[in-house]
XYZ file of N, CA and C in Angstrom:
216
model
N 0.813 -1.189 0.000
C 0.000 0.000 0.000
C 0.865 1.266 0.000
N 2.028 1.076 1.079
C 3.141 2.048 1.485
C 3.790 2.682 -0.467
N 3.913 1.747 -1.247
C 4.851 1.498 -2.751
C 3.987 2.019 -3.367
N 2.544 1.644 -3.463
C 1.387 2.680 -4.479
C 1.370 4.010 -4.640
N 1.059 3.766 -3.272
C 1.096 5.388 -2.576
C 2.418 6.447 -2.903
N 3.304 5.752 -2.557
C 4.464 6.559 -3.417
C 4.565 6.942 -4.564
N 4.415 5.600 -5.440
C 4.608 6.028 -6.597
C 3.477 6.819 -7.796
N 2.239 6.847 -6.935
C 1.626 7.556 -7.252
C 1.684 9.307 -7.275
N 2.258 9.623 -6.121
C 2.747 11.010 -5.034
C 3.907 11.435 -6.254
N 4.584 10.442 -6.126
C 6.226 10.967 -7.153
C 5.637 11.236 -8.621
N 4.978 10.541 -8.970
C 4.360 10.520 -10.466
C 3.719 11.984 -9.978
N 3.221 12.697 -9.662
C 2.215 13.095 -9.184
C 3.099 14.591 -9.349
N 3.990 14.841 -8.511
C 4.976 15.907 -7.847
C 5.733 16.270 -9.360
N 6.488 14.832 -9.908
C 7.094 14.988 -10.968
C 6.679 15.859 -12.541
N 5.629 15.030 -12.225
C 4.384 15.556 -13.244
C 4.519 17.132 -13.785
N 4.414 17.499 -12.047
C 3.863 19.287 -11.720
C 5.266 20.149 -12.025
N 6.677 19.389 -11.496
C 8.125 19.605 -11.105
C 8.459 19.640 -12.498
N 8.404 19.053 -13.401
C 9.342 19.475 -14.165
C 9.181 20.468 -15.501
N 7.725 21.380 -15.244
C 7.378 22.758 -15.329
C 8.335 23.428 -15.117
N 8.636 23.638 -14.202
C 9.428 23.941 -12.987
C 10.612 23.830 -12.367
N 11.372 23.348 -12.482
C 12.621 22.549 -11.958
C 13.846 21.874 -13.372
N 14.626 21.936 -13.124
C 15.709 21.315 -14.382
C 15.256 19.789 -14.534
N 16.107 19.054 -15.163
C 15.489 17.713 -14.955
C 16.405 17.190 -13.986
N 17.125 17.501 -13.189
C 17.485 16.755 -12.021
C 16.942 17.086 -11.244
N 15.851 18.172 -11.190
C 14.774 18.339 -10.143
C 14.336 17.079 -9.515
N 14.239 16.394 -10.360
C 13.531 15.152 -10.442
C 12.857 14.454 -8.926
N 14.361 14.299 -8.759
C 14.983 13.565 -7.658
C 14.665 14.381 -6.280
N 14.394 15.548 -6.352
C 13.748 16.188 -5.164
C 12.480 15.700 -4.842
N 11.883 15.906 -5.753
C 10.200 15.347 -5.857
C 10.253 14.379 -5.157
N 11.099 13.113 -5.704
C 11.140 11.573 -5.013
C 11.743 12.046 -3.817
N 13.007 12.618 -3.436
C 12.711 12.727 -1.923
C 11.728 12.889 -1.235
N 10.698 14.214 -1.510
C 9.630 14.972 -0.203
C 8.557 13.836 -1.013
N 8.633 12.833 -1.697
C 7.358 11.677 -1.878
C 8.255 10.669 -0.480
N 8.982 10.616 -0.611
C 9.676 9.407 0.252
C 9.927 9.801 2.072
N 9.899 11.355 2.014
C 9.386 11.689 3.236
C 8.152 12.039 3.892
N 7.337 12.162 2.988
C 5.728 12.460 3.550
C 5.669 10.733 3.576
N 5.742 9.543 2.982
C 5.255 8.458 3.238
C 5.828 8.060 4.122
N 7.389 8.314 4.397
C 8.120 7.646 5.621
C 8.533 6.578 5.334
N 8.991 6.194 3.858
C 9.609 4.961 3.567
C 11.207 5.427 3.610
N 12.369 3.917 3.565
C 13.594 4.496 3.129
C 13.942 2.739 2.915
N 14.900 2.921 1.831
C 15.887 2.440 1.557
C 15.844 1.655 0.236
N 15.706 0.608 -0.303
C 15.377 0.090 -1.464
C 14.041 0.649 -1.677
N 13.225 0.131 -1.167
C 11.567 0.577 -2.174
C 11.559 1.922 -2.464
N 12.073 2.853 -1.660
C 11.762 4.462 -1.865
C 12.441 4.235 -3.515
N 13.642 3.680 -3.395
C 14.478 3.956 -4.718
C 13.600 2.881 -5.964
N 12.827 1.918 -5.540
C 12.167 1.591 -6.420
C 11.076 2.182 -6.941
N 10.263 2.636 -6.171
C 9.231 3.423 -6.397
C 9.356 4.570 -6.930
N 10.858 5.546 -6.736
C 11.133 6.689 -7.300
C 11.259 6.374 -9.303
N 12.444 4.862 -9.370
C 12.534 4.302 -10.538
C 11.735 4.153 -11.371
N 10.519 3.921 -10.795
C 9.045 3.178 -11.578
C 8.777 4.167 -11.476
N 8.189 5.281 -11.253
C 7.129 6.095 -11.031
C 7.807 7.149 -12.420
N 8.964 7.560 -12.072
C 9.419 8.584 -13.589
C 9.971 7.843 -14.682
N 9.902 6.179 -14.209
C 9.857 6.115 -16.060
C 8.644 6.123 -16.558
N 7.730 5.315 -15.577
C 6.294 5.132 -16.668
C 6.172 6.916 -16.494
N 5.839 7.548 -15.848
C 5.643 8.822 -16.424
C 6.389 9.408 -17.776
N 7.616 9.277 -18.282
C 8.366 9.543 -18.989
C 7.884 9.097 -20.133
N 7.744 7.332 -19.865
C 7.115 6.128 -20.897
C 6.094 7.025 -21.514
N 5.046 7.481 -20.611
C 3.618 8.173 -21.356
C 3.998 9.033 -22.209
N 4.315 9.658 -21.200
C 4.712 11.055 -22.433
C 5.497 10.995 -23.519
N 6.542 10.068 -23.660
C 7.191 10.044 -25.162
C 6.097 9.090 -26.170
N 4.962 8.193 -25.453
C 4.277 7.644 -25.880
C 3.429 8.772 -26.282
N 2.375 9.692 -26.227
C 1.601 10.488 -26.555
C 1.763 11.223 -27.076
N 3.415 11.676 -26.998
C 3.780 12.416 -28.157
C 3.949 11.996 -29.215
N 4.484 10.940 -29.379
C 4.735 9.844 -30.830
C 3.334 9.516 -31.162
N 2.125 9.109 -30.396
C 1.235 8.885 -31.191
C 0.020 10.396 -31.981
N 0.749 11.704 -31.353
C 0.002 12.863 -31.415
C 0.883 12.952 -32.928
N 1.700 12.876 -33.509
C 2.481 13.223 -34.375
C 3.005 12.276 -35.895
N 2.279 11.294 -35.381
C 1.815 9.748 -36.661
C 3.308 9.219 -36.429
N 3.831 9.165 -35.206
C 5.111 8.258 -35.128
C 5.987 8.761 -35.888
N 6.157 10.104 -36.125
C 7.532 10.549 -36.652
C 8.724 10.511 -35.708
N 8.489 10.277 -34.364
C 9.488 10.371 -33.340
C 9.874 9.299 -33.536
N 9.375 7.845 -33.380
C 9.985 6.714 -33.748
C 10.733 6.052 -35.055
């Protein structure tokens, strides 16, 4: 429940952050996700892993399909 919840929060923060922030912002986001839940040590770093690629995943996905796959 603790891992959802995260990686939902980081997806979430990241989303908003990188408006905002360089892209090593990144990694801030996943910190204050990994301190409001109160996790540490492997899962935080898994959940940080998973959460900005599939976010990443989407978005190079939606852009490639907004554009007839010229990106690919």
């Amino acid at each position: 429940m603790k891992f959802s919840a995260q990686l939902i929060l980081i997806a979430l923060f990241t989303f908003i952050g990188q408006y905002f922030l360089p892209w090593w912002g990144l990694f801030f986001t996943a910190g204050v996700a990994g301190m409001i839940i109160k996790s540490k040590g492997l899962p935080t770093f898994l959940a940080g892993f998973t959460a900005i690629a599939a976010l990443w995943f989407g978005q190079i996905y939606f852009i490639d399909v907004a554009n007839e796959s010229i990106l690919s």
